CSV table of N, CA and C in Angstrom, one decimal:
chain,number,residue,atom,x,y,z
A,71,MET,N,211.4,-1.6,219.5
A,71,MET,CA,211.9,-1.7,220.9
A,71,MET,C,212.5,-0.4,221.3
A,72,LEU,N,212.2,0.0,222.5
A,72,LEU,CA,212.7,1.2,223.1
A,72,LEU,C,214.1,1.1,223.5
A,73,GLY,N,214.9,2.2,223.3
A,73,GLY,CA,216.3,2.2,223.8
A,73,GLY,C,216.2,2.8,225.2
A,74,ALA,N,217.3,2.7,225.9
A,74,ALA,CA,217.3,3.2,227.3
A,74,ALA,C,216.9,4.6,227.4
A,75,GLY,N,217.4,5.5,226.5
A,75,GLY,CA,217.1,6.9,226.6
A,75,GLY,C,215.6,7.1,226.4
A,76,ASP,N,215.0,6.3,225.5
A,76,ASP,CA,213.5,6.4,225.2
A,76,ASP,C,212.7,6.0,226.5
A,77,ARG,N,213.2,4.9,227.1
A,77,ARG,CA,212.5,4.4,228.3
A,77,ARG,C,212.6,5.5,229.4
A,78,ASN,N,213.8,6.1,229.6
A,78,ASN,CA,213.9,7.2,230.6
A,78,ASN,C,212.9,8.3,230.3
A,79,LYS,N,212.8,8.7,229.1
A,79,LYS,CA,211.9,9.8,228.7
A,79,LYS,C,210.4,9.3,229.0
A,80,ALA,N,210.1,8.1,228.7
A,80,ALA,CA,208.8,7.6,228.9
A,80,ALA,C,208.5,7.5,230.4
A,81,ASN,N,209.5,7.0,231.2
A,81,ASN,CA,209.3,6.9,232.6
A,81,ASN,C,209.1,8.3,233.2
A,82,ALA,N,209.8,9.3,232.8
A,82,ALA,CA,209.7,10.6,233.3
A,82,ALA,C,208.3,11.2,233.0
A,83,ARG,N,207.8,10.9,231.8
A,83,ARG,CA,206.5,11.4,231.4
A,83,ARG,C,205.3,10.6,232.1
A,84,THR,N,205.5,9.3,232.3
A,84,THR,CA,204.3,8.5,232.8
A,84,THR,C,204.3,8.5,234.3
A,85,GLY,N,205.4,8.7,235.0
A,85,GLY,CA,205.5,8.5,236.4
A,85,GLY,C,205.7,7.1,236.8
A,86,PHE,N,205.9,6.2,235.8
A,86,PHE,CA,206.2,4.8,236.1
A,86,PHE,C,207.8,4.7,236.2
A,87,THR,N,208.3,3.9,237.0
A,87,THR,CA,209.7,3.6,237.1
A,87,THR,C,210.0,2.2,236.8
A,88,ALA,N,211.2,1.8,236.5
A,88,ALA,CA,211.5,0.4,236.1
A,88,ALA,C,211.9,-0.4,237.4
A,89,ARG,N,211.2,-0.2,238.5
A,89,ARG,CA,211.4,-1.1,239.6
A,89,ARG,C,210.4,-2.2,239.5
A,90,PRO,N,210.8,-3.4,240.0
A,90,PRO,CA,210.0,-4.6,239.8
A,90,PRO,C,208.7,-4.6,240.6
A,91,CYS,N,207.6,-5.2,240.0
A,91,CYS,CA,206.4,-5.4,240.7
A,91,CYS,C,206.6,-6.6,241.7
A,92,GLY,N,205.5,-6.9,242.4
A,92,GLY,CA,205.5,-8.1,243.2
A,92,GLY,C,205.7,-9.4,242.4
A,93,THR,N,206.3,-10.4,242.9
A,93,THR,CA,206.5,-11.6,242.2
A,93,THR,C,206.0,-12.8,242.9
A,94,SER,N,205.6,-13.8,242.2
A,94,SER,CA,205.1,-15.0,242.8
A,94,SER,C,205.7,-16.3,242.4
A,95,SER,N,206.6,-16.2,241.4
A,95,SER,CA,207.2,-17.4,240.9
A,95,SER,C,208.6,-17.1,240.3
A,96,PRO,N,209.5,-18.0,240.1
A,96,PRO,CA,210.7,-17.7,239.4
A,96,PRO,C,210.5,-17.1,238.0
A,97,ALA,N,209.5,-17.6,237.3
A,97,ALA,CA,209.2,-17.0,235.9
A,97,ALA,C,208.8,-15.5,236.1
A,98,ARG,N,208.0,-15.2,237.1
A,98,ARG,CA,207.6,-13.8,237.3
A,98,ARG,C,208.7,-13.0,237.8
A,99,SER,N,209.6,-13.6,238.6
A,99,SER,CA,210.8,-12.8,239.1
A,99,SER,C,211.7,-12.4,237.9
A,100,GLN,N,211.8,-13.3,237.0
A,100,GLN,CA,212.7,-13.1,235.8
A,100,GLN,C,212.2,-11.9,235.0
A,101,ARG,N,210.9,-11.9,234.7
A,101,ARG,CA,210.4,-10.8,233.9
A,101,ARG,C,210.0,-9.6,234.7
A,102,ALA,N,209.9,-9.7,236.0
A,102,ALA,CA,209.5,-8.5,236.9
A,102,ALA,C,210.6,-7.5,236.9
A,103,SER,N,211.8,-7.9,236.6
A,103,SER,CA,212.9,-6.9,236.7
A,103,SER,C,212.7,-5.8,235.7
A,104,SER,N,211.9,-6.0,234.6
A,104,SER,CA,211.7,-4.9,233.7
A,104,SER,C,210.3,-4.3,233.7
A,105,ALA,N,209.5,-4.8,234.7
A,105,ALA,CA,208.1,-4.4,234.8
A,105,ALA,C,208.0,-3.1,235.5
A,106,PRO,N,207.1,-2.2,235.1
A,106,PRO,CA,207.0,-0.9,235.8
A,106,PRO,C,206.2,-1.0,237.1
A,107,THR,N,206.4,0.0,238.0
A,107,THR,CA,205.6,0.1,239.2
A,107,THR,C,205.2,1.6,239.2
A,108,LEU,N,204.2,1.9,240.1
A,108,LEU,CA,203.6,3.2,240.1
A,108,LEU,C,204.4,4.1,241.1
A,109,ARG,N,204.7,5.3,240.7
A,109,ARG,CA,205.3,6.3,241.6
A,109,ARG,C,204.6,7.6,241.3
A,110,ARG,N,204.2,8.3,242.4
A,110,ARG,CA,203.5,9.6,242.3
A,110,ARG,C,204.5,10.7,241.8
A,111,THR,N,204.1,11.5,240.8
A,111,THR,CA,205.0,12.6,240.4
A,111,THR,C,204.3,13.9,240.3
A,112,THR,N,203.1,14.0,239.9
A,112,THR,CA,202.4,15.2,239.7
A,112,THR,C,201.1,15.2,240.5
A,113,SER,N,200.7,16.3,241.0
A,113,SER,CA,199.4,16.3,241.7
A,113,SER,C,198.3,16.0,240.7
A,114,TYR,N,197.3,15.3,241.2
A,114,TYR,CA,196.2,14.8,240.4
A,114,TYR,C,195.5,16.0,239.8
A,115,GLU,N,195.2,17.0,240.6
A,115,GLU,CA,194.4,18.2,240.2
A,115,GLU,C,195.2,18.9,239.1
A,116,VAL,N,196.5,19.1,239.2
A,116,VAL,CA,197.3,19.8,238.2
A,116,VAL,C,197.2,19.0,236.9
A,117,ALA,N,197.4,17.7,237.0
A,117,ALA,CA,197.4,16.8,235.8
A,117,ALA,C,196.0,16.8,235.1
A,118,LEU,N,194.9,16.8,235.9
A,118,LEU,CA,193.6,16.9,235.4
A,118,LEU,C,193.4,18.2,234.6
A,119,GLN,N,193.8,19.3,235.2
A,119,GLN,CA,193.6,20.6,234.5
A,119,GLN,C,194.5,20.6,233.2
A,120,ARG,N,195.7,20.1,233.2
A,120,ARG,CA,196.5,20.1,232.1
A,120,ARG,C,195.9,19.2,231.0
A,121,HIS,N,195.4,18.1,231.4
A,121,HIS,CA,194.9,17.1,230.4
A,121,HIS,C,193.7,17.8,229.7
A,122,TYR,N,192.7,18.3,230.4
A,122,TYR,CA,191.5,18.9,229.8
A,122,TYR,C,191.7,20.2,229.1
A,123,SER,N,192.9,20.9,229.4
A,123,SER,CA,193.1,22.1,228.7
A,123,SER,C,193.9,21.9,227.3
A,124,GLY,N,194.0,20.6,227.0
A,124,GLY,CA,194.6,20.2,225.7
A,124,GLY,C,196.0,19.8,225.8
A,125,GLY,N,196.6,19.7,227.0
A,125,GLY,CA,198.0,19.3,227.1
A,125,GLY,C,198.3,17.9,227.3
A,126,GLY,N,197.3,17.0,227.2
A,126,GLY,CA,197.5,15.6,227.5
A,126,GLY,C,197.4,14.8,226.2
A,127,GLY,N,197.9,13.6,226.3
A,127,GLY,CA,197.8,12.7,225.1
A,127,GLY,C,198.9,12.8,224.2
A,128,GLY,N,198.8,13.7,223.2
A,128,GLY,CA,199.8,13.9,222.2
A,128,GLY,C,199.5,12.9,221.1
A,129,HIS,N,200.4,12.9,220.1
A,129,HIS,CA,200.2,12.1,218.9
A,129,HIS,C,200.7,10.7,219.1
A,130,ALA,N,201.7,10.5,220.0
A,130,ALA,CA,202.3,9.2,220.1
A,130,ALA,C,201.9,8.4,221.4
A,131,TRP,N,200.7,8.7,221.9
A,131,TRP,CA,200.4,8.1,223.2
A,131,TRP,C,200.3,6.6,223.1
A,132,GLN,N,199.9,6.1,221.9
A,132,GLN,CA,199.8,4.6,221.8
A,132,GLN,C,201.1,3.9,221.9
A,133,ASP,N,202.2,4.6,221.9
A,133,ASP,CA,203.5,3.9,222.1
A,133,ASP,C,203.8,3.5,223.5
A,134,HIS,N,203.0,4.2,224.5
A,134,HIS,CA,203.3,4.0,225.9
A,134,HIS,C,202.1,3.8,226.8
A,135,PHE,N,200.9,4.0,226.2
A,135,PHE,CA,199.7,4.0,227.0
A,135,PHE,C,198.6,3.2,226.4
A,136,ILE,N,197.6,2.7,227.2
A,136,ILE,CA,196.5,2.0,226.7
A,136,ILE,C,195.4,2.9,226.1
A,137,SER,N,195.4,4.1,226.6
A,137,SER,CA,194.4,5.1,226.1
A,137,SER,C,194.9,6.5,226.2
A,138,ALA,N,194.3,7.4,225.5
A,138,ALA,CA,194.7,8.8,225.6
A,138,ALA,C,194.5,9.3,227.1
A,139,TYR,N,193.4,8.9,227.7
A,139,TYR,CA,193.1,9.3,229.1
A,139,TYR,C,194.2,8.9,230.0
A,140,ALA,N,194.8,7.7,229.8
A,140,ALA,CA,195.9,7.2,230.7
A,140,ALA,C,197.1,8.1,230.7
A,141,THR,N,197.2,9.0,229.7
A,141,THR,CA,198.4,9.9,229.7
A,141,THR,C,198.2,11.0,230.8
A,142,MET,N,197.0,11.2,231.3
A,142,MET,CA,196.8,12.3,232.2
A,142,MET,C,197.6,12.2,233.5
A,143,HIS,N,197.7,11.1,234.1
A,143,HIS,CA,198.3,11.0,235.4
A,143,HIS,C,198.7,9.5,235.7
A,144,PRO,N,199.7,9.2,236.4
A,144,PRO,CA,200.1,7.8,236.7
A,144,PRO,C,199.0,7.0,237.3
A,145,LEU,N,198.1,7.6,238.1
A,145,LEU,CA,197.0,6.9,238.8
A,145,LEU,C,196.0,6.5,237.7
A,146,GLU,N,195.7,7.4,236.7
A,146,GLU,CA,194.8,7.0,235.7
A,146,GLU,C,195.4,6.0,234.7
A,147,ASP,N,196.7,6.1,234.5
A,147,ASP,CA,197.4,5.0,233.7
A,147,ASP,C,197.2,3.7,234.4
A,148,PHE,N,197.4,3.6,235.7
A,148,PHE,CA,197.3,2.4,236.4
A,148,PHE,C,195.8,1.9,236.4
A,149,ALA,N,194.9,2.8,236.6
A,149,ALA,CA,193.5,2.4,236.5
A,149,ALA,C,193.1,1.9,235.1
A,150,GLU,N,193.5,2.5,234.1
A,150,GLU,CA,193.2,2.1,232.7
A,150,GLU,C,193.8,0.7,232.4
A,151,VAL,N,195.0,0.5,232.9
A,151,VAL,CA,195.7,-0.8,232.7
A,151,VAL,C,195.1,-1.8,233.5
A,152,PHE,N,194.7,-1.5,234.7
A,152,PHE,CA,194.0,-2.6,235.6
A,152,PHE,C,192.7,-3.0,234.9
A,153,GLY,N,191.9,-2.0,234.5
A,153,GLY,CA,190.7,-2.3,233.8
A,153,GLY,C,190.9,-3.1,232.5
A,154,HIS,N,192.0,-2.8,231.8
A,154,HIS,CA,192.3,-3.6,230.6
A,154,HIS,C,192.6,-5.0,231.0
A,155,PHE,N,193.4,-5.2,232.0
A,155,PHE,CA,193.7,-6.6,232.5
A,155,PHE,C,192.4,-7.4,232.8
A,156,LEU,N,191.4,-6.7,233.4
A,156,LEU,CA,190.2,-7.4,233.6
A,156,LEU,C,189.5,-7.7,232.3
A,157,HIS,N,189.5,-6.8,231.3
A,157,HIS,CA,188.9,-7.1,230.0
A,157,HIS,C,189.6,-8.4,229.4
A,158,ILE,N,190.9,-8.4,229.5
A,158,ILE,CA,191.6,-9.6,228.9
A,158,ILE,C,191.2,-10.9,229.6
A,159,ALA,N,191.3,-10.9,230.9
A,159,ALA,CA,191.0,-12.1,231.7
A,159,ALA,C,189.5,-12.5,231.5
A,160,ASP,N,188.6,-11.6,231.6
A,160,ASP,CA,187.2,-12.0,231.4
A,160,ASP,C,186.9,-12.4,230.0
A,161,THR,N,187.4,-11.8,229.0
A,161,THR,CA,187.2,-12.1,227.6
A,161,THR,C,187.8,-13.5,227.3
A,162,LEU,N,189.0,-13.8,227.8
A,162,LEU,CA,189.5,-15.1,227.6
A,162,LEU,C,188.7,-16.2,228.3
A,163,GLN,N,188.2,-15.9,229.5
A,163,GLN,CA,187.4,-16.9,230.1
A,163,GLN,C,186.1,-17.2,229.3
A,164,THR,N,185.5,-16.1,228.9
A,164,THR,CA,184.3,-16.3,228.1
A,164,THR,C,184.6,-17.0,226.8
A,165,ALA,N,185.6,-16.7,226.1
A,165,ALA,CA,186.0,-17.3,224.8
A,165,ALA,C,186.3,-18.8,225.1
A,166,ALA,N,186.9,-19.2,226.2
A,166,ALA,CA,187.1,-20.6,226.5
A,166,ALA,C,185.8,-21.3,226.8
A,167,GLU,N,184.9,-20.7,227.5
A,167,GLU,CA,183.6,-21.3,227.7
A,167,GLU,C,182.8,-21.6,226.4
A,168,PHE,N,183.0,-20.7,225.5
A,168,PHE,CA,182.3,-20.9,224.2
A,168,PHE,C,183.2,-21.6,223.1
A,169,ARG,N,184.3,-22.2,223.6
A,169,ARG,CA,185.2,-22.9,222.8
A,169,ARG,C,185.7,-22.1,221.5
A,170,LEU,N,186.0,-20.8,221.8
A,170,LEU,CA,186.5,-20.0,220.7
A,170,LEU,C,188.0,-19.9,220.7
A,171,LEU,N,188.7,-20.5,221.7
A,171,LEU,CA,190.1,-20.6,221.7
A,171,LEU,C,190.7,-21.8,221.0
A,172,PRO,N,191.9,-21.8,220.6
A,172,PRO,CA,192.5,-22.9,219.9
A,172,PRO,C,192.4,-24.2,220.7
A,173,ARG,N,192.1,-25.3,220.0
A,173,ARG,CA,192.0,-26.6,220.6
A,173,ARG,C,193.4,-27.0,221.1
A,174,PRO,N,193.5,-27.8,222.3
A,174,PRO,CA,194.8,-28.3,222.7
A,174,PRO,C,195.3,-29.3,221.8
A,175,ALA,N,196.6,-29.4,221.7
A,175,ALA,CA,197.3,-30.4,220.9
A,175,ALA,C,197.1,-31.8,221.6
A,176,GLN,N,197.1,-32.9,220.8
A,176,GLN,CA,197.0,-34.2,221.4
A,176,GLN,C,198.0,-34.4,222.5
A,177,GLY,N,197.5,-34.8,223.7
A,177,GLY,CA,198.3,-35.1,224.8
A,177,GLY,C,198.8,-33.8,225.6
A,178,ASP,N,198.5,-32.6,225.1
A,178,ASP,CA,198.9,-31.4,225.8
A,178,ASP,C,197.8,-30.9,226.7
A,179,VAL,N,197.9,-31.1,228.0
A,179,VAL,CA,196.9,-30.7,228.9
A,179,VAL,C,197.2,-29.4,229.6
A,180,SER,N,198.3,-28.8,229.3
A,180,SER,CA,198.7,-27.5,230.0
A,180,SER,C,198.5,-26.3,228.9
A,181,THR,N,197.5,-26.4,228.1
A,181,THR,CA,197.4,-25.4,227.0
A,181,THR,C,196.7,-24.2,227.6
A,182,LEU,N,196.8,-23.1,226.8
A,182,LEU,CA,196.1,-21.9,227.2
A,182,LEU,C,194.6,-22.0,227.3
A,183,HIS,N,194.1,-22.9,226.4
A,183,HIS,CA,192.6,-23.2,226.4
A,183,HIS,C,192.2,-23.7,227.8
A,184,GLU,N,192.9,-24.7,228.3
A,184,GLU,CA,192.6,-25.2,229.6
A,184,GLU,C,192.8,-24.2,230.7
A,185,ILE,N,193.9,-23.5,230.6
A,185,ILE,CA,194.1,-22.5,231.7
A,185,ILE,C,193.1,-21.4,231.7
A,186,ALA,N,192.6,-21.0,230.5
A,186,ALA,CA,191.6,-19.9,230.4
A,186,ALA,C,190.3,-20.4,231.0
A,187,LYS,N,190.0,-21.7,231.1
A,187,LYS,CA,188.8,-22.2,231.6
A,187,LYS,C,188.7,-22.1,233.1
A,188,LYS,N,189.9,-21.9,233.7
A,188,LYS,CA,190.0,-21.9,235.2
A,188,LYS,C,189.7,-20.5,235.7
A,189,PRO,N,189.6,-20.3,237.0
A,189,PRO,CA,189.3,-18.9,237.5
A,189,PRO,C,190.4,-18.0,237.1
A,190,ARG,N,190.1,-16.7,237.1
A,190,ARG,CA,191.0,-15.6,236.6
A,190,ARG,C,192.4,-15.8,237.0
A,191,VAL,N,192.7,-16.1,238.3
A,191,VAL,CA,194.1,-16.1,238.7
A,191,VAL,C,194.9,-17.3,238.0
A,192,ALA,N,194.2,-18.3,237.6
A,192,ALA,CA,194.8,-19.4,236.8
A,192,ALA,C,195.3,-18.9,235.5
A,193,LEU,N,194.7,-17.9,234.9
A,193,LEU,CA,195.2,-17.3,233.7
A,193,LEU,C,196.7,-16.8,233.9
A,194,LEU,N,197.0,-16.5,235.1
A,194,LEU,CA,198.3,-15.9,235.4
A,194,LEU,C,199.4,-17.0,235.5
A,195,GLU,N,199.1,-18.2,235.2
A,195,GLU,CA,200.1,-19.3,235.3
A,195,GLU,C,201.0,-19.2,234.1
A,196,LYS,N,200.6,-18.6,233.0
A,196,LYS,CA,201.5,-18.3,231.9
A,196,LYS,C,201.9,-16.9,231.9
A,197,PRO,N,203.1,-16.6,231.5
A,197,PRO,CA,203.6,-15.2,231.4
A,197,PRO,C,202.6,-14.4,230.5
A,198,LEU,N,202.2,-13.2,231.0
A,198,LEU,CA,201.2,-12.4,230.3
A,198,LEU,C,201.6,-12.1,228.8
A,199,ALA,N,202.9,-11.8,228.5
A,199,ALA,CA,203.3,-11.6,227.2
A,199,ALA,C,203.0,-12.8,226.3
A,200,GLU,N,203.2,-14.0,226.8
A,200,GLU,CA,202.9,-15.2,226.1
A,200,GLU,C,201.4,-15.4,225.8
A,201,LEU,N,200.7,-15.1,226.9
A,201,LEU,CA,199.2,-15.2,226.8
A,201,LEU,C,198.7,-14.2,225.7
A,202,VAL,N,199.2,-13.0,225.7
A,202,VAL,CA,198.8,-12.0,224.7
A,202,VAL,C,199.1,-12.4,223.3
A,203,ALA,N,200.4,-12.9,223.1
A,203,ALA,CA,200.9,-13.2,221.8
A,203,ALA,C,200.2,-14.5,221.3
A,204,GLN,N,200.0,-15.5,222.1
A,204,GLN,CA,199.5,-16.8,221.6
A,204,GLN,C,197.9,-16.8,221.6
A,205,THR,N,197.3,-16.0,222.4
A,205,THR,CA,195.8,-16.2,222.5
A,205,THR,C,195.1,-14.9,222.3
A,206,TRP,N,195.5,-13.8,223.0
A,206,TRP,CA,194.7,-12.6,223.0
A,206,TRP,C,194.7,-11.9,221.6
A,207,TRP,N,195.9,-11.8,221.0
A,207,TRP,CA,196.0,-11.1,219.7
A,207,TRP,C,195.2,-11.9,218.6
A,208,PRO,N,195.4,-13.2,218.5
A,208,PRO,CA,194.6,-14.0,217.5
A,208,PRO,C,193.1,-13.8,217.7
A,209,LEU,N,192.7,-13.9,219.0
A,209,LEU,CA,191.3,-13.8,219.3
A,209,LEU,C,190.7,-12.5,218.9
A,210,THR,N,191.4,-11.4,219.3
A,210,THR,CA,190.9,-10.0,219.0
A,210,THR,C,191.0,-9.7,217.5
A,211,LYS,N,192.0,-10.2,216.9
A,211,LYS,CA,192.1,-10.0,215.4
A,211,LYS,C,190.9,-10.6,214.7
A,212,GLY,N,190.5,-11.9,215.1
A,212,GLY,CA,189.4,-12.5,214.6
A,212,GLY,C,188.1,-11.8,214.9
A,213,LEU,N,187.9,-11.4,216.1
A,213,LEU,CA,186.7,-10.7,216.5
A,213,LEU,C,186.6,-9.3,215.7
A,214,ASN,N,187.7,-8.7,215.5
A,214,ASN,CA,187.7,-7.4,214.7
A,214,ASN,C,187.3,-7.7,213.3
A,215,GLN,N,187.8,-8.8,212.7
A,215,GLN,CA,187.4,-9.1,211.3
A,215,GLN,C,186.0,-9.5,211.2
A,216,ILE,N,185.4,-10.1,212.2
A,216,ILE,CA,184.0,-10.5,212.2
A,216,ILE,C,183.2,-9.2,212.2
A,217,ASN,N,183.5,-8.2,213.1
A,217,ASN,CA,182.8,-7.0,213.2
A,217,ASN,C,182.9,-6.2,211.9
A,218,ARG,N,184.1,-6.2,211.2
A,218,ARG,CA,184.3,-5.5,210.0
A,218,ARG,C,183.4,-6.2,208.9
A,219,SER,N,183.3,-7.5,208.9
A,219,SER,CA,182.5,-8.2,208.0
A,219,SER,C,181.0,-7.8,208.1
A,220,MET,N,180.6,-7.4,209.3
A,220,MET,CA,179.3,-6.9,209.5
A,220,MET,C,179.1,-5.4,209.4
A,221,GLY,N,180.2,-4.7,209.0
A,221,GLY,CA,180.1,-3.3,208.8
A,221,GLY,C,180.2,-2.5,210.1
A,222,LYS,N,180.7,-3.1,211.1
A,222,LYS,CA,180.8,-2.4,212.4
A,222,LYS,C,182.3,-2.1,212.7
A,223,ALA,N,182.5,-1.2,213.7
A,223,ALA,CA,183.8,-0.8,214.1
A,223,ALA,C,184.5,-2.0,214.8
A,224,ASP,N,185.8,-1.9,214.9
A,224,ASP,CA,186.5,-2.9,215.6
A,224,ASP,C,186.0,-3.1,217.0
A,225,LEU,N,185.8,-4.4,217.4
A,225,LEU,CA,185.4,-4.7,218.8
A,225,LEU,C,186.5,-4.3,219.8
A,226,TYR,N,187.8,-4.5,219.4
A,226,TYR,CA,188.9,-4.3,220.2
A,226,TYR,C,189.9,-3.4,219.5
A,227,PRO,N,189.7,-2.0,219.7
A,227,PRO,CA,190.5,-1.1,218.9
A,227,PRO,C,191.8,-0.7,219.5
A,228,PHE,N,192.3,-1.4,220.6
A,228,PHE,CA,193.4,-1.0,221.3
A,228,PHE,C,194.7,-1.5,220.7
A,229,VAL,N,195.8,-0.8,220.9
A,229,VAL,CA,197.1,-1.2,220.5
A,229,VAL,C,197.9,-1.5,221.7
A,230,LEU,N,198.5,-2.7,221.8
A,230,LEU,CA,199.2,-3.1,223.0
A,230,LEU,C,200.7,-3.0,222.6
A,231,ALA,N,201.3,-1.9,222.8
A,231,ALA,CA,202.8,-1.7,222.6
A,231,ALA,C,203.5,-2.4,223.7
A,232,GLU,N,204.8,-2.6,223.5
A,232,GLU,CA,205.6,-3.3,224.5
A,232,GLU,C,205.5,-2.7,225.9
A,233,PRO,N,205.6,-1.4,226.1
A,233,PRO,CA,205.5,-0.8,227.4
A,233,PRO,C,204.1,-1.0,228.0
A,234,VAL,N,203.1,-1.1,227.2
A,234,VAL,CA,201.7,-1.4,227.7
A,234,VAL,C,201.6,-2.8,228.2
A,235,ILE,N,202.2,-3.7,227.5
A,235,ILE,CA,202.2,-5.1,227.9
A,235,ILE,C,202.9,-5.3,229.2
A,236,ALA,N,204.0,-4.5,229.4
A,236,ALA,CA,204.8,-4.6,230.6
A,236,ALA,C,203.9,-4.1,231.8
A,237,LYS,N,203.1,-3.0,231.5
A,237,LYS,CA,202.2,-2.5,232.6
A,237,LYS,C,201.1,-3.5,232.9
A,238,VAL,N,200.5,-4.1,231.9
A,238,VAL,CA,199.5,-5.1,232.2
A,238,VAL,C,200.1,-6.3,232.9
A,239,ALA,N,201.3,-6.7,232.6
A,239,ALA,CA,202.0,-7.8,233.3
A,239,ALA,C,202.2,-7.4,234.7
A,240,CYS,N,202.5,-6.2,235.0
A,240,CYS,CA,202.7,-5.7,236.4
A,240,CYS,C,201.4,-5.9,237.1
A,241,VAL,N,200.3,-5.5,236.5
A,241,VAL,CA,199.0,-5.7,237.2
A,241,VAL,C,198.7,-7.2,237.4
A,242,ALA,N,199.0,-8.0,236.4
A,242,ALA,CA,198.8,-9.4,236.5
A,242,ALA,C,199.6,-10.0,237.7
A,243,ASP,N,200.8,-9.5,237.9
A,243,ASP,CA,201.6,-9.9,239.1
A,243,ASP,C,201.0,-9.4,240.4
A,244,LEU,N,200.5,-8.2,240.4
A,244,LEU,CA,199.8,-7.7,241.6
A,244,LEU,C,198.6,-8.6,241.9
A,245,VAL,N,197.8,-9.0,240.9
A,245,VAL,CA,196.6,-9.8,241.2
A,245,VAL,C,197.0,-11.2,241.6
A,246,ALA,N,198.1,-11.7,241.0
A,246,ALA,CA,198.5,-13.1,241.3
A,246,ALA,C,199.1,-13.2,242.7
A,247,THR,N,199.6,-12.1,243.2
A,247,THR,CA,200.2,-12.2,244.6
A,247,THR,C,199.4,-11.6,245.6
A,248,ALA,N,198.2,-11.1,245.3
A,248,ALA,CA,197.3,-10.5,246.2
A,248,ALA,C,196.9,-11.4,247.3
A,249,GLN,N,196.8,-11.0,248.5
A,249,GLN,CA,196.4,-11.8,249.7
A,249,GLN,C,195.1,-11.2,250.2
A,250,PRO,N,194.1,-12.0,250.6
A,250,PRO,CA,192.9,-11.5,251.2
A,250,PRO,C,193.2,-10.8,252.5
A,251,GLN,N,192.5,-9.7,252.7
A,251,GLN,CA,192.7,-9.0,254.0
A,251,GLN,C,191.8,-9.5,255.0
A,252,PRO,N,192.2,-9.7,256.3
A,252,PRO,CA,191.3,-10.3,257.3
A,252,PRO,C,190.2,-9.3,257.6
A,253,SER,N,189.0,-9.8,257.9
A,253,SER,CA,187.9,-8.9,258.2
A,253,SER,C,187.9,-8.4,259.6
């Protein structure tokens, strides 16, 4: 768990601040108070040059970012996290269709298995941290073990540290509250 001083250092480095994302329900409001939002801090061109000249990433990037590339600039961090949210949502839907998710308990119709079978936004009915802990981690751990059994690299080599999960939850909130634009 990060202390306040560590969070402030991470916020300064990433360009994310601890302001809440959009909310759509009381449950989202409760956890949104700690979710990050995007704030511009460094010009993209300067960040790009710094990253490719060897100044990006560092050794501890997995503590705060989904990828080394996400360390380059807050916009890339957001893009990598948004893409990762889509990976999670699509993989869970596919796993549900092929019945690779845990079976519902007797009489429990509000399980993650049933939610994952619904369109992507329905996945957001559960808090993202709960979805990751109860469904995503066990699924990806199993998929990685299958790949290793076949002599292949991990299918899912990412580490989802607490700050990364908060960023993915922020994106989930943005998707859940998105309104179609009139044409």
